[in-house]
Amino acid sequence: MTATTRRANNGPDAPDHAPARERTAQRLLASSAKLSFDPVKDIDWEAGPEPGRYYCPPRRLSLYGTPQWDRMTEEERIELSKHEVASIAAVGIWFEEILMQMLLRHAFDRDPTTAHVQYALTEIGDECRHSVMFARMITWMGVPAYRPARVAHELGRIFKAVSTHSQTFGGTMYVEEILDAFQREVMADETLQPLTRQVSRIHVIEESRHISYAREELQRGHLGPVRRRWEQLLIGLIIYFSTTSLINPRLYAAVGVDPAEGRRAARANPYWHTTKREMAAKTLAVLDRAGLVGGANRWLLRAAGVV
Ligand SMILES: [Fe+2]
Ligand SMILES: [Fe+2]
């Protein structure tokens, strides 16, 4: 066997993987046909926010338990929850736009008659609706579209054009899983705003299919030792920039906290560290099993506060 054929037989597109890949995609396509949403119609955008309700569980806010938190009134704490949910949604849009391009590149090189490619196209459709849903939620909240900082934004521009198979599906799984962990708590908590709960519910249901798709693709990759370290480094950068972009420090000004002071307080906040670690635990275990956590990125995971 030549080196080229060995590589082809080991890679994600190896013929050996085709039957399992198709079975997964057929299951996901059937599930999409049965249960998908149109957020424009399936959310009551006319209903205003309900007074006295948080937008996400307060213990998941970046300033929860800090001296700044202790000084806030109940109204300010609720206001902070609104801005933090909006910031996370804006980062969600940023990543979904990156993901849509990566999935298009994945489909572009492959046979469109396969269920595998048809599911990639279906997922792009889902993400397209999700981004509109998040954008409408931000508008509904009446807050600015907080975006990732310039460096993260520009790195995203490059990454979506050149990402490899492991980076596409490893990065996707990471961002989808941390959002999923957060939104599962929001949708389950009956004390929260009904609209953010419904947005979370729609996203959790459709994302569970995307996560299966990405997780299985990731397990099909085969990496040699040198290549593995490179992929670890890039995955580490995605984890660092997506996690540290979740809360845009500008939002602290909305509750009378200086952005620089708020950022310092969140960085030192043990509750916020716990939240990040808990949200990332499941996805890091999967990345670890795929060989994508190691010496080349552990320092970035520590800097992101997820380990
Ligand atoms: Fe999504
Ligand atoms: Fe997704």
mmCIF file of C-alpha atoms and ligand atoms in Angstrom:
data_model
loop_
_atom_site.group_PDB
_atom_site.id
_atom_site.type_symbol
_atom_site.label_atom_id
_atom_site.label_comp_id
_atom_site.label_asym_id
_atom_site.label_seq_id
_atom_site.Cartn_x
_atom_site.Cartn_y
_atom_site.Cartn_z
ATOM 1 C CA MET A 1 0.000 0.000 0.000
ATOM 2 C CA THR A 2 1.405 3.427 -0.911
ATOM 3 C CA ALA A 3 1.531 6.307 1.514
ATOM 4 C CA THR A 4 -1.232 8.089 -0.426
ATOM 5 C CA THR A 5 -3.705 5.224 -0.320
ATOM 6 C CA ARG A 6 -2.932 4.589 3.337
ATOM 7 C CA ARG A 7 -3.743 8.210 4.101
ATOM 8 C CA ALA A 8 -6.960 8.081 2.069
ATOM 9 C CA ASN A 9 -8.063 4.900 3.862
ATOM 10 C CA ASN A 10 -7.451 6.472 7.256
ATOM 11 C CA GLY A 11 -8.990 9.883 6.615
ATOM 12 C CA PRO A 12 -12.569 10.970 7.285
ATOM 13 C CA ASP A 13 -13.523 10.304 3.639
ATOM 14 C CA ALA A 14 -12.122 6.763 3.615
ATOM 15 C CA PRO A 15 -14.514 4.247 1.958
ATOM 16 C CA ASP A 16 -14.523 2.278 5.241
ATOM 17 C CA HIS A 17 -16.331 5.158 6.925
ATOM 18 C CA ALA A 18 -18.952 5.674 4.207
ATOM 19 C CA PRO A 19 -21.718 3.303 5.456
ATOM 20 C CA ALA A 20 -21.641 4.624 9.048
ATOM 21 C CA ARG A 21 -21.426 8.207 7.788
ATOM 22 C CA GLU A 22 -24.497 7.691 5.606
ATOM 23 C CA ARG A 23 -26.475 5.975 8.376
ATOM 24 C CA THR A 24 -25.832 8.897 10.724
ATOM 25 C CA ALA A 25 -26.782 11.471 8.105
ATOM 26 C CA GLN A 26 -29.984 9.604 7.159
ATOM 27 C CA ARG A 27 -31.029 9.490 10.822
ATOM 28 C CA LEU A 28 -30.309 13.226 11.223
ATOM 29 C CA LEU A 29 -32.201 14.102 8.022
ATOM 30 C CA ALA A 30 -35.236 12.095 9.192
ATOM 31 C CA SER A 31 -35.113 13.806 12.579
ATOM 32 C CA SER A 32 -34.856 17.253 10.912
ATOM 33 C CA ALA A 33 -37.896 16.480 8.755
ATOM 34 C CA LYS A 34 -39.860 15.528 11.873
ATOM 35 C CA LEU A 35 -38.864 18.356 14.207
ATOM 36 C CA SER A 36 -37.509 21.679 12.933
ATOM 37 C CA PHE A 37 -38.563 25.231 13.722
ATOM 38 C CA ASP A 38 -39.218 28.500 11.980
ATOM 39 C CA PRO A 39 -38.252 31.002 14.692
ATOM 40 C CA VAL A 40 -39.957 33.854 12.871
ATOM 41 C CA LYS A 41 -43.300 32.075 13.412
ATOM 42 C CA ASP A 42 -42.575 29.777 16.377
ATOM 43 C CA ILE A 43 -41.661 32.574 18.806
ATOM 44 C CA ASP A 44 -44.088 35.194 20.090
ATOM 45 C CA TRP A 45 -42.068 38.303 19.213
ATOM 46 C CA GLU A 46 -45.001 40.581 20.107
ATOM 47 C CA ALA A 47 -44.903 39.660 23.805
ATOM 48 C CA GLY A 48 -42.779 42.090 25.825
ATOM 49 C CA PRO A 49 -40.315 41.075 28.563
ATOM 50 C CA GLU A 50 -41.982 40.014 31.826
ATOM 51 C CA PRO A 51 -41.043 42.334 34.699
ATOM 52 C CA GLY A 52 -38.918 40.847 37.498
ATOM 53 C CA ARG A 53 -37.653 37.859 35.506
ATOM 54 C CA TYR A 54 -34.022 37.134 34.726
ATOM 55 C CA TYR A 55 -32.921 36.273 31.170
ATOM 56 C CA CYS A 56 -30.646 33.436 32.350
ATOM 57 C CA PRO A 57 -29.886 31.899 35.770
ATOM 58 C CA PRO A 58 -28.143 34.599 37.874
ATOM 59 C CA ARG A 59 -25.462 32.185 39.125
ATOM 60 C CA ARG A 60 -24.261 31.870 35.502
ATOM 61 C CA LEU A 61 -23.514 35.597 35.151
ATOM 62 C CA SER A 62 -19.865 36.654 34.944
ATOM 63 C CA LEU A 63 -20.116 39.017 37.934
ATOM 64 C CA TYR A 64 -22.264 36.757 40.149
ATOM 65 C CA GLY A 65 -20.921 36.732 43.707
ATOM 66 C CA THR A 66 -18.406 39.577 43.171
ATOM 67 C CA PRO A 67 -18.331 42.846 45.217
ATOM 68 C CA GLN A 68 -19.788 44.581 42.111
ATOM 69 C CA TRP A 69 -22.700 42.110 42.202
ATOM 70 C CA ASP A 70 -23.294 42.773 45.903
ATOM 71 C CA ARG A 71 -23.624 46.497 45.190
ATOM 72 C CA MET A 72 -26.218 46.024 42.409
ATOM 73 C CA THR A 73 -29.966 46.378 42.880
ATOM 74 C CA GLU A 74 -32.225 43.505 41.757
ATOM 75 C CA GLU A 75 -33.178 45.544 38.643
ATOM 76 C CA GLU A 76 -29.504 45.999 37.739
ATOM 77 C CA ARG A 77 -28.828 42.278 38.157
ATOM 78 C CA ILE A 78 -31.724 41.470 35.806
ATOM 79 C CA GLU A 79 -30.421 44.102 33.371
ATOM 80 C CA LEU A 80 -26.958 42.471 33.507
ATOM 81 C CA SER A 81 -28.528 39.088 32.685
ATOM 82 C CA LYS A 82 -30.190 40.634 29.618
ATOM 83 C CA HIS A 83 -26.933 42.123 28.327
ATOM 84 C CA GLU A 84 -24.923 38.946 28.982
ATOM 85 C CA VAL A 85 -27.488 36.783 27.135
ATOM 86 C CA ALA A 86 -27.389 39.287 24.242
ATOM 87 C CA SER A 87 -23.578 39.185 24.187
ATOM 88 C CA ILE A 88 -23.556 35.366 24.107
ATOM 89 C CA ALA A 89 -26.154 35.437 21.294
ATOM 90 C CA ALA A 90 -24.012 37.888 19.276
ATOM 91 C CA VAL A 91 -21.006 35.594 19.643
ATOM 92 C CA GLY A 92 -23.346 32.752 18.613
ATOM 93 C CA ILE A 93 -24.091 34.606 15.361
ATOM 94 C CA TRP A 94 -20.375 35.276 14.784
ATOM 95 C CA PHE A 95 -19.633 31.586 15.156
ATOM 96 C CA GLU A 96 -22.644 30.403 13.140
ATOM 97 C CA GLU A 97 -21.519 32.622 10.253
ATOM 98 C CA ILE A 98 -18.063 31.026 10.479
ATOM 99 C CA LEU A 99 -19.643 27.559 10.678
ATOM 100 C CA MET A 100 -21.931 28.107 7.680
ATOM 101 C CA GLN A 101 -18.913 28.904 5.507
ATOM 102 C CA MET A 102 -16.957 25.903 6.847
ATOM 103 C CA LEU A 103 -19.904 23.570 6.135
ATOM 104 C CA LEU A 104 -20.270 25.017 2.643
ATOM 105 C CA ARG A 105 -16.599 24.285 1.993
ATOM 106 C CA HIS A 106 -17.156 20.739 3.337
ATOM 107 C CA ALA A 107 -20.129 20.240 0.975
ATOM 108 C CA PHE A 108 -18.372 21.919 -1.975
ATOM 109 C CA ASP A 109 -15.779 19.121 -2.204
ATOM 110 C CA ARG A 110 -18.146 16.176 -1.815
ATOM 111 C CA ASP A 111 -20.923 14.272 -3.597
ATOM 112 C CA PRO A 112 -24.240 16.142 -3.176
ATOM 113 C CA THR A 113 -26.264 12.950 -3.670
ATOM 114 C CA THR A 114 -24.945 11.557 -0.361
ATOM 115 C CA ALA A 115 -27.033 11.959 2.788
ATOM 116 C CA HIS A 116 -23.840 13.230 4.425
ATOM 117 C CA VAL A 117 -23.649 16.307 2.174
ATOM 118 C CA GLN A 118 -27.419 16.816 2.262
ATOM 119 C CA TYR A 119 -27.250 16.946 6.041
ATOM 120 C CA ALA A 120 -24.417 19.526 5.867
ATOM 121 C CA LEU A 121 -26.714 21.661 3.684
ATOM 122 C CA THR A 122 -29.628 21.099 6.092
ATOM 123 C CA GLU A 123 -27.440 22.221 8.989
ATOM 124 C CA ILE A 124 -26.508 25.411 7.115
ATOM 125 C CA GLY A 125 -30.261 26.068 6.783
ATOM 126 C CA ASP A 126 -30.695 25.561 10.550
ATOM 127 C CA GLU A 127 -27.802 27.897 11.369
ATOM 128 C CA CYS A 128 -29.146 30.503 9.000
ATOM 129 C CA ARG A 129 -32.475 30.522 10.892
ATOM 130 C CA HIS A 130 -30.670 30.493 14.254
ATOM 131 C CA SER A 131 -28.652 33.581 13.380
ATOM 132 C CA VAL A 132 -31.838 35.431 12.388
ATOM 133 C CA MET A 133 -33.438 34.219 15.651
ATOM 134 C CA PHE A 134 -30.530 35.469 17.786
ATOM 135 C CA ALA A 135 -30.455 38.768 15.910
ATOM 136 C CA ARG A 136 -34.202 39.243 16.468
ATOM 137 C CA MET A 137 -33.801 38.387 20.156
ATOM 138 C CA ILE A 138 -31.106 41.070 20.517
ATOM 139 C CA THR A 139 -33.424 43.563 18.792
ATOM 140 C CA TRP A 140 -36.318 42.444 21.026
ATOM 141 C CA MET A 141 -34.125 43.092 24.084
ATOM 142 C CA GLY A 142 -33.305 46.582 22.814
ATOM 143 C CA VAL A 143 -29.573 46.170 23.450
ATOM 144 C CA PRO A 144 -26.577 46.640 21.123
ATOM 145 C CA ALA A 145 -25.090 43.768 19.086
ATOM 146 C CA TYR A 146 -21.985 43.115 21.180
ATOM 147 C CA ARG A 147 -19.413 41.483 18.921
ATOM 148 C CA PRO A 148 -16.130 39.721 19.589
ATOM 149 C CA ALA A 149 -13.091 42.001 19.787
ATOM 150 C CA ARG A 150 -11.287 42.974 16.564
ATOM 151 C CA VAL A 151 -8.566 40.299 16.860
ATOM 152 C CA ALA A 152 -11.083 37.462 17.326
ATOM 153 C CA HIS A 153 -13.225 38.841 14.499
ATOM 154 C CA GLU A 154 -10.295 38.940 12.051
ATOM 155 C CA LEU A 155 -9.021 35.508 13.109
ATOM 156 C CA GLY A 156 -12.536 34.206 12.417
ATOM 157 C CA ARG A 157 -12.334 35.693 8.927
ATOM 158 C CA ILE A 158 -9.174 33.672 8.188
ATOM 159 C CA PHE A 159 -10.234 30.540 10.028
ATOM 160 C CA LYS A 160 -13.540 30.095 8.161
ATOM 161 C CA ALA A 161 -11.634 30.176 4.859
ATOM 162 C CA VAL A 162 -8.801 27.766 5.691
ATOM 163 C CA SER A 163 -9.908 25.456 8.556
ATOM 164 C CA THR A 164 -9.039 21.753 8.252
ATOM 165 C CA HIS A 165 -11.468 18.882 8.895
ATOM 166 C CA SER A 166 -10.441 18.523 12.579
ATOM 167 C CA GLN A 167 -10.592 22.279 13.144
ATOM 168 C CA THR A 168 -13.991 22.617 11.443
ATOM 169 C CA PHE A 169 -15.658 19.855 13.439
ATOM 170 C CA GLY A 170 -13.614 20.220 16.648
ATOM 171 C CA GLY A 171 -14.249 23.973 16.803
ATOM 172 C CA THR A 172 -17.903 23.513 15.908
ATOM 173 C CA MET A 173 -18.452 20.897 18.560
ATOM 174 C CA TYR A 174 -16.781 23.047 21.212
ATOM 175 C CA VAL A 175 -18.874 26.170 20.559
ATOM 176 C CA GLU A 176 -22.115 24.208 20.070
ATOM 177 C CA GLU A 177 -21.593 22.245 23.296
ATOM 178 C CA ILE A 178 -20.852 25.234 25.540
ATOM 179 C CA LEU A 179 -23.902 27.083 24.177
ATOM 180 C CA ASP A 180 -25.933 23.894 24.575
ATOM 181 C CA ALA A 181 -24.943 23.455 28.240
ATOM 182 C CA PHE A 182 -25.921 27.082 28.960
ATOM 183 C CA GLN A 183 -29.202 26.951 27.020
ATOM 184 C CA ARG A 184 -30.322 23.666 28.591
ATOM 185 C CA GLU A 185 -30.307 25.449 31.948
ATOM 186 C CA VAL A 186 -32.193 28.444 30.526
ATOM 187 C CA MET A 187 -34.920 26.344 28.873
ATOM 188 C CA ALA A 188 -35.467 24.268 32.038
ATOM 189 C CA ASP A 189 -35.800 27.200 34.457
ATOM 190 C CA GLU A 190 -39.455 28.276 34.701
ATOM 191 C CA THR A 191 -38.603 31.458 36.601
ATOM 192 C CA LEU A 192 -36.822 32.985 33.566
ATOM 193 C CA GLN A 193 -38.129 35.131 30.660
ATOM 194 C CA PRO A 194 -40.400 32.969 28.438
ATOM 195 C CA LEU A 195 -38.825 34.311 25.233
ATOM 196 C CA THR A 196 -35.226 33.432 26.109
ATOM 197 C CA ARG A 197 -36.461 30.003 27.241
ATOM 198 C CA GLN A 198 -38.194 29.392 23.889
ATOM 199 C CA VAL A 199 -35.141 30.581 21.906
ATOM 200 C CA SER A 200 -32.998 28.213 23.985
ATOM 201 C CA ARG A 201 -35.402 25.299 23.497
ATOM 202 C CA ILE A 202 -35.420 25.656 19.687
ATOM 203 C CA HIS A 203 -31.643 25.931 19.630
ATOM 204 C CA VAL A 204 -31.070 22.955 21.957
ATOM 205 C CA ILE A 205 -33.328 20.652 19.877
ATOM 206 C CA GLU A 206 -31.751 21.508 16.519
ATOM 207 C CA GLU A 207 -28.206 21.688 17.866
ATOM 208 C CA SER A 208 -28.339 18.187 19.333
ATOM 209 C CA ARG A 209 -28.295 16.910 15.729
ATOM 210 C CA HIS A 210 -25.409 19.209 14.781
ATOM 211 C CA ILE A 211 -23.429 18.004 17.784
ATOM 212 C CA SER A 212 -23.913 14.332 16.772
ATOM 213 C CA TYR A 213 -22.805 15.168 13.232
ATOM 214 C CA ALA A 214 -19.666 17.030 14.371
ATOM 215 C CA ARG A 215 -18.779 14.489 17.074
ATOM 216 C CA GLU A 216 -18.900 11.558 14.655
ATOM 217 C CA GLU A 217 -16.953 13.418 11.971
ATOM 218 C CA LEU A 218 -14.292 14.215 14.534
ATOM 219 C CA GLN A 219 -13.876 10.558 15.417
ATOM 220 C CA ARG A 220 -13.307 9.729 11.730
ATOM 221 C CA GLY A 221 -10.217 11.934 11.476
ATOM 222 C CA HIS A 222 -6.834 10.241 11.727
ATOM 223 C CA LEU A 223 -3.845 12.360 12.745
ATOM 224 C CA GLY A 224 -0.156 11.595 12.887
ATOM 225 C CA PRO A 225 1.874 12.925 15.839
ATOM 226 C CA VAL A 226 3.123 16.145 14.171
ATOM 227 C CA ARG A 227 -0.173 17.001 12.576
ATOM 228 C CA ARG A 228 -1.951 16.281 15.876
ATOM 229 C CA ARG A 229 0.046 18.971 17.690
ATOM 230 C CA TRP A 230 -0.775 21.515 15.001
ATOM 231 C CA GLU A 231 -4.494 20.685 15.202
ATOM 232 C CA GLN A 232 -4.346 20.905 19.010
ATOM 233 C CA LEU A 233 -2.824 24.373 18.788
ATOM 234 C CA LEU A 234 -5.506 25.627 16.378
ATOM 235 C CA ILE A 235 -8.332 24.058 18.415
ATOM 236 C CA GLY A 236 -6.790 25.720 21.485
ATOM 237 C CA LEU A 237 -6.972 29.106 19.759
ATOM 238 C CA ILE A 238 -10.633 28.554 18.839
ATOM 239 C CA ILE A 239 -11.399 27.599 22.437
ATOM 240 C CA TYR A 240 -9.499 30.599 23.799
ATOM 241 C CA PHE A 241 -11.043 33.208 21.502
ATOM 242 C CA SER A 242 -14.603 31.869 21.537
ATOM 243 C CA THR A 243 -14.707 31.477 25.340
ATOM 244 C CA THR A 244 -13.109 34.819 26.162
ATOM 245 C CA SER A 245 -15.386 36.569 23.634
ATOM 246 C CA LEU A 246 -18.633 35.360 25.241
ATOM 247 C CA ILE A 247 -18.952 38.387 27.522
ATOM 248 C CA ASN A 248 -18.065 41.685 25.892
ATOM 249 C CA PRO A 249 -16.787 43.943 28.733
ATOM 250 C CA ARG A 250 -18.556 46.957 27.179
ATOM 251 C CA LEU A 251 -21.830 45.571 28.529
ATOM 252 C CA TYR A 252 -20.840 46.225 32.153
ATOM 253 C CA ALA A 253 -21.392 49.944 31.547
ATOM 254 C CA ALA A 254 -25.130 49.199 31.189
ATOM 255 C CA VAL A 255 -25.245 48.429 34.931
ATOM 256 C CA GLY A 256 -22.905 51.219 36.017
ATOM 257 C CA VAL A 257 -19.733 49.115 36.211
ATOM 258 C CA ASP A 258 -16.616 50.379 34.438
ATOM 259 C CA PRO A 259 -15.796 47.871 31.618
ATOM 260 C CA ALA A 260 -12.148 47.437 32.676
ATOM 261 C CA GLU A 261 -13.161 46.933 36.305
ATOM 262 C CA GLY A 262 -15.906 44.476 35.272
ATOM 263 C CA ARG A 263 -13.484 42.487 33.147
ATOM 264 C CA ARG A 264 -10.996 42.234 36.046
ATOM 265 C CA ALA A 265 -13.747 41.224 38.467
ATOM 266 C CA ALA A 266 -15.025 38.487 36.086
ATOM 267 C CA ARG A 267 -11.485 37.188 35.527
ATOM 268 C CA ALA A 268 -10.965 36.803 39.268
ATOM 269 C CA ASN A 269 -14.473 35.438 39.928
ATOM 270 C CA PRO A 270 -14.403 31.784 41.096
ATOM 271 C CA TYR A 271 -18.128 31.372 40.254
ATOM 272 C CA TRP A 272 -17.479 32.429 36.650
ATOM 273 C CA HIS A 273 -14.536 30.015 36.467
ATOM 274 C CA THR A 274 -16.798 27.211 37.669
ATOM 275 C CA THR A 275 -19.436 28.134 35.068
ATOM 276 C CA LYS A 276 -16.889 28.038 32.229
ATOM 277 C CA ARG A 277 -15.390 24.753 33.426
ATOM 278 C CA GLU A 278 -18.814 23.128 33.798
ATOM 279 C CA MET A 279 -20.000 24.315 30.385
ATOM 280 C CA ALA A 280 -16.829 23.002 28.691
ATOM 281 C CA ALA A 281 -16.325 19.727 30.581
ATOM 282 C CA LYS A 282 -18.317 17.436 28.272
ATOM 283 C CA THR A 283 -16.932 18.788 25.004
ATOM 284 C CA LEU A 284 -13.327 18.801 26.267
ATOM 285 C CA ALA A 285 -13.676 15.109 27.154
ATOM 286 C CA VAL A 286 -14.741 14.352 23.548
ATOM 287 C CA LEU A 287 -11.913 16.482 22.104
ATOM 288 C CA ASP A 288 -9.499 14.697 24.434
ATOM 289 C CA ARG A 289 -10.656 11.281 23.171
ATOM 290 C CA ALA A 290 -10.110 12.510 19.592
ATOM 291 C CA GLY A 291 -6.504 13.404 20.553
ATOM 292 C CA LEU A 292 -7.178 17.134 20.327
ATOM 293 C CA VAL A 293 -6.258 18.088 23.899
ATOM 294 C CA GLY A 294 -2.577 17.968 24.828
ATOM 295 C CA GLY A 295 0.656 19.822 25.439
ATOM 296 C CA ALA A 296 0.163 22.103 22.436
ATOM 297 C CA ASN A 297 -3.070 23.621 23.742
ATOM 298 C CA ARG A 298 -3.356 22.987 27.474
ATOM 299 C CA TRP A 299 -1.894 26.445 28.189
ATOM 300 C CA LEU A 300 -4.593 28.020 26.000
ATOM 301 C CA LEU A 301 -7.319 26.050 27.781
ATOM 302 C CA ARG A 302 -5.951 27.309 31.120
ATOM 303 C CA ALA A 303 -5.800 30.888 29.809
ATOM 304 C CA ALA A 304 -9.432 30.552 28.630
ATOM 305 C CA GLY A 305 -10.378 29.376 32.152
ATOM 306 C CA VAL A 306 -12.010 26.136 30.987
ATOM 307 C CA VAL A 307 -9.695 23.717 32.844
HETATM 308 FE FE FE B 1 -27.141 27.246 15.862
HETATM 309 FE FE FE B 2 -25.210 24.225 15.143
#
